[in-house]
Coordinates of C-alpha atoms in Angstrom, one line a residue:
X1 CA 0.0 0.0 0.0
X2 CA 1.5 3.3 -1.0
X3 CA 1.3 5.5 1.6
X4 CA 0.6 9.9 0.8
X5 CA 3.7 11.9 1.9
X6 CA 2.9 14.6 4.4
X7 CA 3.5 18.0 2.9
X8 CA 7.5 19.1 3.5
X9 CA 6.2 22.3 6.5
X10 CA 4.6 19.3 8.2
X11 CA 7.7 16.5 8.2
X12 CA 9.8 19.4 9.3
X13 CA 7.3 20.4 12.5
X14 CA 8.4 17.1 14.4
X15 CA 12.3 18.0 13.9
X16 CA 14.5 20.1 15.6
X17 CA 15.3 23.7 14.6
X18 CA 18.8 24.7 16.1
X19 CA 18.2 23.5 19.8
X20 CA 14.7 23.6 20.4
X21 CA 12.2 20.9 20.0
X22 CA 9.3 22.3 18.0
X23 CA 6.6 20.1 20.1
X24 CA 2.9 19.2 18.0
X25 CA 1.9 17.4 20.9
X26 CA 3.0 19.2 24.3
X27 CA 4.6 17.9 27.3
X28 CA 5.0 14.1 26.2
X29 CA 2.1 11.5 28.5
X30 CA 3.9 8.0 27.4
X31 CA 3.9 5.8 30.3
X32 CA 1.2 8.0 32.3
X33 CA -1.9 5.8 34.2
X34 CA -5.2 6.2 34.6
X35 CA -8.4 4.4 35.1
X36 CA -11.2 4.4 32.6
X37 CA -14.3 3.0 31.7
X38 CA -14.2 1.2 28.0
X39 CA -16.6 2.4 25.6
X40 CA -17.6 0.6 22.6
X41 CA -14.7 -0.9 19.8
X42 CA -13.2 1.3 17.2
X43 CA -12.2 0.6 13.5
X44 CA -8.1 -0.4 13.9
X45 CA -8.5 -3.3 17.0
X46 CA -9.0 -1.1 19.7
X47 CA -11.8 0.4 21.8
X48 CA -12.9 4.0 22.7
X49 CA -12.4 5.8 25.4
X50 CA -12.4 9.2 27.5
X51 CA -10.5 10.7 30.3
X52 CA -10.5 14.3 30.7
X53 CA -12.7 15.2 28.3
X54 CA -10.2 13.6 25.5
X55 CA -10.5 10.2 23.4
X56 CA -8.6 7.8 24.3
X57 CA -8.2 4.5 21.6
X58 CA -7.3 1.6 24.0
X59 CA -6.0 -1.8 22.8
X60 CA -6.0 -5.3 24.6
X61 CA -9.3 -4.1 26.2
X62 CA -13.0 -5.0 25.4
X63 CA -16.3 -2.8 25.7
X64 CA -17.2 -2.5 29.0
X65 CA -14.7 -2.9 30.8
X66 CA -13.0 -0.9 33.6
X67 CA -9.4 -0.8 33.2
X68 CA -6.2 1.1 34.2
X69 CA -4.6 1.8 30.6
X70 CA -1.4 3.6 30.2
X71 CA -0.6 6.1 27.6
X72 CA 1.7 4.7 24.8
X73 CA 1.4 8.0 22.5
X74 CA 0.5 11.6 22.6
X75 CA 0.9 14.6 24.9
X76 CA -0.5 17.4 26.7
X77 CA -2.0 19.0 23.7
X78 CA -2.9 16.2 21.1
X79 CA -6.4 15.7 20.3
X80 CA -6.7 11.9 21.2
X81 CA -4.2 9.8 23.2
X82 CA -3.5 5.8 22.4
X83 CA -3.1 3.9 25.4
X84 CA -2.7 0.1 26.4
X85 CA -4.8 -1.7 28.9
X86 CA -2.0 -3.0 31.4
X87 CA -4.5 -3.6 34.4
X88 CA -8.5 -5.3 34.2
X89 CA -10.4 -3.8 37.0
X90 CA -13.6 -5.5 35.8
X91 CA -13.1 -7.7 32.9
X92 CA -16.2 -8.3 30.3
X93 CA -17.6 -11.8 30.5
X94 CA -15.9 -12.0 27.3
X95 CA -12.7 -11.9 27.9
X96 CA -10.2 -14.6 28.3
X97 CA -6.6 -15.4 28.3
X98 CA -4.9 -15.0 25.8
X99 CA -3.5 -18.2 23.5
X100 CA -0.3 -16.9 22.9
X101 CA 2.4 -16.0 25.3
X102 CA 4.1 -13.3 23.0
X103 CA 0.6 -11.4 23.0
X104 CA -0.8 -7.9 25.5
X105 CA 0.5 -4.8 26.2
X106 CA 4.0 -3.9 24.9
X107 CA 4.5 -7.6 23.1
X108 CA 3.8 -8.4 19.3
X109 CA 1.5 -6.6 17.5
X110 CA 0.4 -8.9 15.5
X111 CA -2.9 -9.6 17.0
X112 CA -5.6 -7.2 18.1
X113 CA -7.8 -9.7 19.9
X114 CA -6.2 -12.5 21.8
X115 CA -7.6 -11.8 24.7
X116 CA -11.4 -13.2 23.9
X117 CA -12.9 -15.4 21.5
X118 CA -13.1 -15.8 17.8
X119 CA -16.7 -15.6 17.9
X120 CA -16.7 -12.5 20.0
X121 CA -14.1 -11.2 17.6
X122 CA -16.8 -11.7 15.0
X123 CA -19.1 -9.9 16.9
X124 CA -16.9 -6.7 17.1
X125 CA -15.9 -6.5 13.8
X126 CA -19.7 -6.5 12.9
X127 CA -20.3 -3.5 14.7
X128 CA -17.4 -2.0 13.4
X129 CA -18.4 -2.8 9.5
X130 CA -22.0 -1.6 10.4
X131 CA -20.7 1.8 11.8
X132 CA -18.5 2.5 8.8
X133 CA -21.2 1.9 6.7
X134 CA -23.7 4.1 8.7
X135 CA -21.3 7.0 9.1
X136 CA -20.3 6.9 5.6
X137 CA -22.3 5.7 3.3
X138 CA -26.1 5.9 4.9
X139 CA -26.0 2.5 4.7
X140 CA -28.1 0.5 7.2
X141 CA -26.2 -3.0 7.5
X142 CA -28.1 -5.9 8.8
X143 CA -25.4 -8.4 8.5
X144 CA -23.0 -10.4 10.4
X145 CA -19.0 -10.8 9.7
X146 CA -19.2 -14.8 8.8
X147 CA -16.4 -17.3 9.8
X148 CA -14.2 -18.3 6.9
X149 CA -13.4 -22.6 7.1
X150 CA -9.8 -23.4 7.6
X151 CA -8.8 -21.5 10.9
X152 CA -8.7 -23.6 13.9
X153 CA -11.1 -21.4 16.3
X154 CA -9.2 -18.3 15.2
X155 CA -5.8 -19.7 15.3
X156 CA -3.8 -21.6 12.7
X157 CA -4.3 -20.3 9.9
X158 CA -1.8 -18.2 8.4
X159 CA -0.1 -19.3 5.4
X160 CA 2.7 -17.2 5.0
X161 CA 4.6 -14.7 7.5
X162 CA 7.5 -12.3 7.2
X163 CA 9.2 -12.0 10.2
X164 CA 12.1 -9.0 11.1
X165 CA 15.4 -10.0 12.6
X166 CA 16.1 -8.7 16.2
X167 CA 19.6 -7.0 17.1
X168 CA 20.2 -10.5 18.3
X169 CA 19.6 -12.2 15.2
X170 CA 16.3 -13.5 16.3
X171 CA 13.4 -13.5 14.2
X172 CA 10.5 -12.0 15.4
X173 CA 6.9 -9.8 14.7
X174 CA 6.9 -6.0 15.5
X175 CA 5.7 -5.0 18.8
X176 CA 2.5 -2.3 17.2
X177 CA 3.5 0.7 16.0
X178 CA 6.9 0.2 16.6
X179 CA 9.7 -1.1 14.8
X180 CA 11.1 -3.0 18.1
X181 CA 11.1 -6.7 17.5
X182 CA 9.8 -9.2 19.5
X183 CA 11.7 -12.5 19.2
X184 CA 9.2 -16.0 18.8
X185 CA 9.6 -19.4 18.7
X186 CA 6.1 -20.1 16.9
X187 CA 2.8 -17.7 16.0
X188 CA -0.2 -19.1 16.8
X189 CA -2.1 -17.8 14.0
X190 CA 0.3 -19.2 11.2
X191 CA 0.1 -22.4 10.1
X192 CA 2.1 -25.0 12.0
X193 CA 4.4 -26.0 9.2
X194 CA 6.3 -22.2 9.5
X195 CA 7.6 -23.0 13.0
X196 CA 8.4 -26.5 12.3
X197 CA 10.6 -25.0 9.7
X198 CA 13.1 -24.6 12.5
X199 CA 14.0 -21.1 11.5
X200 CA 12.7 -19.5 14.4
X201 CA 14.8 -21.7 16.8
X202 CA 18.2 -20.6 14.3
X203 CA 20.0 -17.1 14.3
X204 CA 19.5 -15.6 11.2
X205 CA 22.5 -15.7 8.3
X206 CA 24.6 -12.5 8.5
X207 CA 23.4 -9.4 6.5
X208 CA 19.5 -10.7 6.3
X209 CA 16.8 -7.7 7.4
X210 CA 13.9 -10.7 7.5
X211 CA 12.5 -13.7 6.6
X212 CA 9.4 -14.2 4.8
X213 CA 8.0 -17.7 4.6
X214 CA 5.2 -19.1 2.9
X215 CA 3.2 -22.0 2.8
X216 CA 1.5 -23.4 -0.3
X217 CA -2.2 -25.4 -0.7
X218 CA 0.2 -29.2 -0.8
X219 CA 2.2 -28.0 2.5
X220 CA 5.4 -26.8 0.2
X221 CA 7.1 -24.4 2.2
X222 CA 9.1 -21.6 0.5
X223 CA 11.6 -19.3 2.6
X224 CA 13.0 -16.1 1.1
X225 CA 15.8 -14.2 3.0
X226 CA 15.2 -10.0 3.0
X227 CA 16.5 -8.5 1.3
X228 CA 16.3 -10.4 -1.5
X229 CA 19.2 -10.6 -3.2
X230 CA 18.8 -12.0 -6.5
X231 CA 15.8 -12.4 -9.5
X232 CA 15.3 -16.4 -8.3
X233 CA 12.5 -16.0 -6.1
X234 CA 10.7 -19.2 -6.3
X235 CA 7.0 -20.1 -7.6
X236 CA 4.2 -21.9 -5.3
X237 CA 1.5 -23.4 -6.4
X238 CA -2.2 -22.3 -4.9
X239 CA -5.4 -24.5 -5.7
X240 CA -8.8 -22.3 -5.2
X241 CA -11.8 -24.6 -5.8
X242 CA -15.3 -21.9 -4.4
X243 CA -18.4 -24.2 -4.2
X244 CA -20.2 -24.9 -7.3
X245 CA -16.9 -24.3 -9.5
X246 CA -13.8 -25.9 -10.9
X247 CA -10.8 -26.2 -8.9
X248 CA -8.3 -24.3 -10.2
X249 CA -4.3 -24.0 -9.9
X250 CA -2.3 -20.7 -9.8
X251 CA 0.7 -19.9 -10.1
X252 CA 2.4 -17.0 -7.1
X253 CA 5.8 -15.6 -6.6
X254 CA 6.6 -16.6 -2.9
X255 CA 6.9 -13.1 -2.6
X256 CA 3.5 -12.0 -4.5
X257 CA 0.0 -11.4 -3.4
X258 CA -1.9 -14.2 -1.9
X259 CA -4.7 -14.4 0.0
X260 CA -3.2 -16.0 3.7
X261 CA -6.0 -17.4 4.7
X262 CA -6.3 -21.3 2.8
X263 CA -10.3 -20.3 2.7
X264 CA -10.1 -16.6 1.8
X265 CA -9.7 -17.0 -2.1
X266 CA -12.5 -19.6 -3.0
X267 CA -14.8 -17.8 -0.6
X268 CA -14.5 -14.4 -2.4
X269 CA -14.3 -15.7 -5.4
X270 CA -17.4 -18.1 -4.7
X271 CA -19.1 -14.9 -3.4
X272 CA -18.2 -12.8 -6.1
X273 CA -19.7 -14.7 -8.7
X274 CA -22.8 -15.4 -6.9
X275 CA -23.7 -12.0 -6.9
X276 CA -22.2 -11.5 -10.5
X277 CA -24.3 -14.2 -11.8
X278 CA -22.2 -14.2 -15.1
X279 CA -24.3 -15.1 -18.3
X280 CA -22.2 -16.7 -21.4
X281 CA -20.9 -14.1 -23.7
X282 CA -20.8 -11.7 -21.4
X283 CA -18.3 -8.7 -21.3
X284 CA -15.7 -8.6 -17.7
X285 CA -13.6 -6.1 -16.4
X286 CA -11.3 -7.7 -13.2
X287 CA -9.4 -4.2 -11.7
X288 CA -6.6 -4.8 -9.6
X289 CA -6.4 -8.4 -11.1
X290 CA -3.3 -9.7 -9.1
X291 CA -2.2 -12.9 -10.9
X292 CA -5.4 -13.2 -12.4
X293 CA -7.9 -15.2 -10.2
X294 CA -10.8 -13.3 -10.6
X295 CA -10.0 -13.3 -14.4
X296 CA -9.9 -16.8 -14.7
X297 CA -13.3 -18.0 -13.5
X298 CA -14.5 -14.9 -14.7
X299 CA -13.6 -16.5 -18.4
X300 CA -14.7 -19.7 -16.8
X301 CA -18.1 -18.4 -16.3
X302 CA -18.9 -16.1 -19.7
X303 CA -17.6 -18.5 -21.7
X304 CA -15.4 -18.5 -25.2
X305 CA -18.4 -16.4 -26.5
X306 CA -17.4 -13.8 -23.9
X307 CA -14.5 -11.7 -23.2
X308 CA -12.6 -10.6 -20.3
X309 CA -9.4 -7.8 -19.5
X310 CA -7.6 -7.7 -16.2
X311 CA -5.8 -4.9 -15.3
X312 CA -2.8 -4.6 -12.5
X313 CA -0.2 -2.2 -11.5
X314 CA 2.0 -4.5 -10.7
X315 CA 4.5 -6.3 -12.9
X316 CA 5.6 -9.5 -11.0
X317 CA 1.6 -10.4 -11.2
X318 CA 1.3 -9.7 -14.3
X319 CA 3.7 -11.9 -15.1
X320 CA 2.3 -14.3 -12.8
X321 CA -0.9 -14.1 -14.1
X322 CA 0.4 -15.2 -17.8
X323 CA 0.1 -19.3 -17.1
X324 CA -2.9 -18.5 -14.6
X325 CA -5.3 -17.7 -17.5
X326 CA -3.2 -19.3 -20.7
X327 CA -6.3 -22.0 -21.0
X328 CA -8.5 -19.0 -21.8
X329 CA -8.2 -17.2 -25.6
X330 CA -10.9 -15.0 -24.6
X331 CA -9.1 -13.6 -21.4
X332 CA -6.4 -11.1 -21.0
X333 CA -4.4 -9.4 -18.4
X334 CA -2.4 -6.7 -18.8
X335 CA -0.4 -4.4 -16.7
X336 CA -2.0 -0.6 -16.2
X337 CA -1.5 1.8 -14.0
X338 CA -5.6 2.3 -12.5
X339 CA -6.4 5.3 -11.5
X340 CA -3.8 7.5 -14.0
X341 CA -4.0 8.5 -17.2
X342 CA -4.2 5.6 -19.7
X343 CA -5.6 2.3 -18.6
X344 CA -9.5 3.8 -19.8
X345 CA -8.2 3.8 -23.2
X346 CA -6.9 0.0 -22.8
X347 CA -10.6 -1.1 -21.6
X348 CA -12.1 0.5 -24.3
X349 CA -9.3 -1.3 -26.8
X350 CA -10.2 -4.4 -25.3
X351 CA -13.8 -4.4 -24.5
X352 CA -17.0 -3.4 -27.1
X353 CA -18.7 -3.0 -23.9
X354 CA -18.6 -3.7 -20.0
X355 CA -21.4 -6.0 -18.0
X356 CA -19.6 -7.2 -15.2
X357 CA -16.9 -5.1 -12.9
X358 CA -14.6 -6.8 -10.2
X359 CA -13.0 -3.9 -8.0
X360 CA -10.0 -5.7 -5.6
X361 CA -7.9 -2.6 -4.9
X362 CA -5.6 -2.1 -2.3
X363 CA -6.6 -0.9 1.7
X364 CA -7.1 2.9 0.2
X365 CA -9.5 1.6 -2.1
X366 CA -10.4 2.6 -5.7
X367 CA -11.5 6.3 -4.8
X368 CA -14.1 8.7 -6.6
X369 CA -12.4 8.8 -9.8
X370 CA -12.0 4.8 -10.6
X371 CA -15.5 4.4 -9.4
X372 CA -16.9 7.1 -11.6
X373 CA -14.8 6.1 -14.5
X374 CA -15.9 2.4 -14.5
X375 CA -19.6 2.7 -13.4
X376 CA -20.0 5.1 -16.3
X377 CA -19.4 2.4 -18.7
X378 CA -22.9 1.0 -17.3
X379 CA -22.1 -2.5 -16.3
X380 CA -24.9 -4.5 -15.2
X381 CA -23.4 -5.3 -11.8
X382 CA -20.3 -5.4 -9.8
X383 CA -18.4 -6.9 -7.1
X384 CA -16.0 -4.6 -5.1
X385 CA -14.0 -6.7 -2.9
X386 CA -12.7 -4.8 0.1
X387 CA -10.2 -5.0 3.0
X388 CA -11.3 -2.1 4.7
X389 CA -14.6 -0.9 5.7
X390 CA -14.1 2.8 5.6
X391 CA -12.2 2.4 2.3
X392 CA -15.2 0.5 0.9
X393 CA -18.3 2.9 2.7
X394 CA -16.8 5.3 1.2
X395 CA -16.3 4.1 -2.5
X396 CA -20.1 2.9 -2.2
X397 CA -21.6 6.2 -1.4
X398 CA -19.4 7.3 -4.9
X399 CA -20.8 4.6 -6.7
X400 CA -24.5 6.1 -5.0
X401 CA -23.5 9.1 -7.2
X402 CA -23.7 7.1 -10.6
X403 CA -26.5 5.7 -9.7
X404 CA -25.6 2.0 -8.3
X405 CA -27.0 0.8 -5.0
X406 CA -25.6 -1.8 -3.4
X407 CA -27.7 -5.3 -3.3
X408 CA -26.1 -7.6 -1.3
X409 CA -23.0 -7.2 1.0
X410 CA -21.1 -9.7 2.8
X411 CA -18.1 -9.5 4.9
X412 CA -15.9 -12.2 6.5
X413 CA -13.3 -13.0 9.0
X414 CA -10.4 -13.8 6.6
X415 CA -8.0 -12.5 9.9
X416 CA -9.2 -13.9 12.8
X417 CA -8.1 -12.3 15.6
X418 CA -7.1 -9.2 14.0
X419 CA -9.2 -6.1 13.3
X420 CA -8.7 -6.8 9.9
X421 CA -12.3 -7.4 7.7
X422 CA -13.0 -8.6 4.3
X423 CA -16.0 -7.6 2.7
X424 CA -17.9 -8.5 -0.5
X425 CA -20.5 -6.1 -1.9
X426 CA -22.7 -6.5 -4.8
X427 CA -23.6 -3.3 -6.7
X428 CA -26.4 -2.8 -9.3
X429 CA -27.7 0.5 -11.8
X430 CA -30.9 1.9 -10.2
X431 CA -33.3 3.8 -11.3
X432 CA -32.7 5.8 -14.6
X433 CA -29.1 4.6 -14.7
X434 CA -30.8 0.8 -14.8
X435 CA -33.6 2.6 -17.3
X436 CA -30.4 3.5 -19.6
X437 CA -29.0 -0.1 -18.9
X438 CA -32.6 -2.2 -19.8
X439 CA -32.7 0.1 -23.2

């Protein structure tokens, strides 16, 4: 995910200027204590809170509760405070202990909700993907965030990891919002086959910044030492067989995109489809293609009377993508840059006209413009895949201004106990924009 630059005046007002400090947040409160009551959860795995009239975004607690949290950024001055819960007071009849030793205040970061169930975990996440949608798009949610199969109760699931080396020579996760390492012998999320590796028992080789291993659908197990140093990064093989469908194999770079949960991809792309409802010789755009599994049962589903273009930004998929869809003479995928001047023209190349949309952008999302741009070429429906709620309430009420409502939306726990959501929604033209459509 590219990330927007602050404006140069701004980067400058957290340095110093000869010796003095120039201070955006006062008299630093790290480390300070106090009790509060815990309001209800936020988006970004933590829940809301106030003490002196201020926000305060607590982790490691649940809604509720009464806890002592201490203050792990911001300062006399700043408009909100983050803070850790490092004491229960009263604990929610939710919580429990957490799994894994390496998890709470001040340990890895890479869990947000060790400390109750995955079903609970569920539960906030609903609230949170209702709220989004509410606040931001008018949208009135009725839904539930729905367990993906192939977790283990919320743990073991993770197919691929990249862990940092410690000064040691350890690997290990980031503690959150830090670059400190915290040095592990397993990860209770991943997938047991990446400790039994052995590599988190080992001191990594001389000169590596990281590890990143990956585990494939038949248990290969790839490891690639950061940085990488050379163009051989090894292939896996992923198999992604959604109910009703083919199976299929692709083809990813073990340092490529992959869905890390082993039911993530056949459940989008099984959802997908299901609100696509693709009809042979049908015309399919799939934006943000990756290494082309939306394309491929896409083509699947139109048929050799249809035609579909993929479009990705980046190159390494692309290339992925070329064996992915090489069964399919009516498929393409080509590289574009989405969003920037250029990849309209290479639809309009490709395609006499557009009834079905896939949108899988990045955590940003696609933004006003790629929704406007690809809604005005009237498709019939689409599917915008989403790994961020905001991201997504926000491109829906856009698409609410060219005239698509959304029929059906789904979301899922594709990260269990994480604050991370995915979400499937299915948009459709109404009212004159369907008029246009149906002429």
């Amino acid at each position: 995910m590219n990330q927007q630059k602050r404006p140069a005046s701004r980067r400058r007002s957290n340095q110093r200027r000869g010796n003095k400090r120039v201070a955006t947040q006062g008299d630093s409160l790290v480390g300070t204590e106090f009790e509060v009551e815990v309001g209800d959860v936020a988006h970004g795995g933590h829940c809301v809170a106030r003490h002196d009239g201020r926000v305060v975004f607590v982790r490691h607690a649940l809604p509720g509760e009464q806890v002592v949290a201490r203050v792990t950024d911001g300062g006399t001055t700043s408009r909100f405070l983050r803070a850790d819960a490092v004491r229960i007071v009263q604990a929610s009849p939710e919580r429990r202990e957490a799994p894994c030793r390496f998890s709470g205040p001040g340990a890895c970061g890479g869990c947000d909700w060790q400390h109750t169930s995955a079903a609970f975990g569920r539960e906030l996440k609903t609230r949170v993907v209702r709220e989004q949608l509410r606040r931001l798009a008018g949208i009135d949610w009725p839904g539930v965030v729905e367990q993906v199969p192939g977790d283990e109760d919320g743990l073991r699931w993770r197919t691929r990891v990249e862990f940092s080396v410690s000064p040691d020579r350890r690997l290990g996760l980031r503690k959150h919002r830090s670059h400190d390492i915290v040095p592990v012998d397993d990860c209770l999320i991943a997938v047991p086959e990446i400790a039994a590796t052995g590599l988190l028992e080992e001191p990594a080789e001389p000169d590596t910044t990281g590890v990143d291993v990956a585990v494939a659908a038949d248990g290969e197990v790839v490891a690639v030492d950061l940085p990488v140093r050379d163009s051989g990064i090894p292939n896996l093989v992923e198999r992604v067989a959604p109910n009703g469908l083919s199976a299929r194999g692709f083809r990813v770079s073990a340092r490529g995109f992959w869905q890390v949960h082993p039911g993530a991809a056949a459940t989008f792309v099984g959802a997908a489809l299901d609100g696509l409802q693709p009809k042979p010789g049908e015309r399919a755009l799939d934006l943000y293609a990756g290494v082309g599994v939306f394309t491929a049962f896409l083509a699947e589903a139109v048929g050799p009377e249809g035609l579909v273009l993929g479009l990705e930004g980046d190159s390494r998929a692309v290339r992925d993508a070329g064996p992915n869809i090489a069964g399919f003479g009516h498929a393409t995928l080509e590289r574009a840059d989405i969003g920037h001047d250029g990849w309209g023209s290479v639809v309009d190349e490709t395609l006499d006209r557009v009834d079905l949309v896939v949108l899988d952008p990045p955590r940003s999302g696609a933004g006003r413009a790629v929704v406007r741009d690809v809604l005005a070429r009237r498709p019939r429906r689409a599917a915008y895949i989403a790994c961020d709620p905001a991201a997504l309430a926000r491109d829906l009420a856009y698409a609410a201004e060219s005239g698509y409502e959304v029929v059906s939306l789904r979301a899922f726990d594709a990260f269990p106990m994480t604050h991370h959501i995915e979400c499937v929604a299915i948009l459709e033209a109404a009212g004159a924009v369907a008029d246009q459509i149906r002429r």
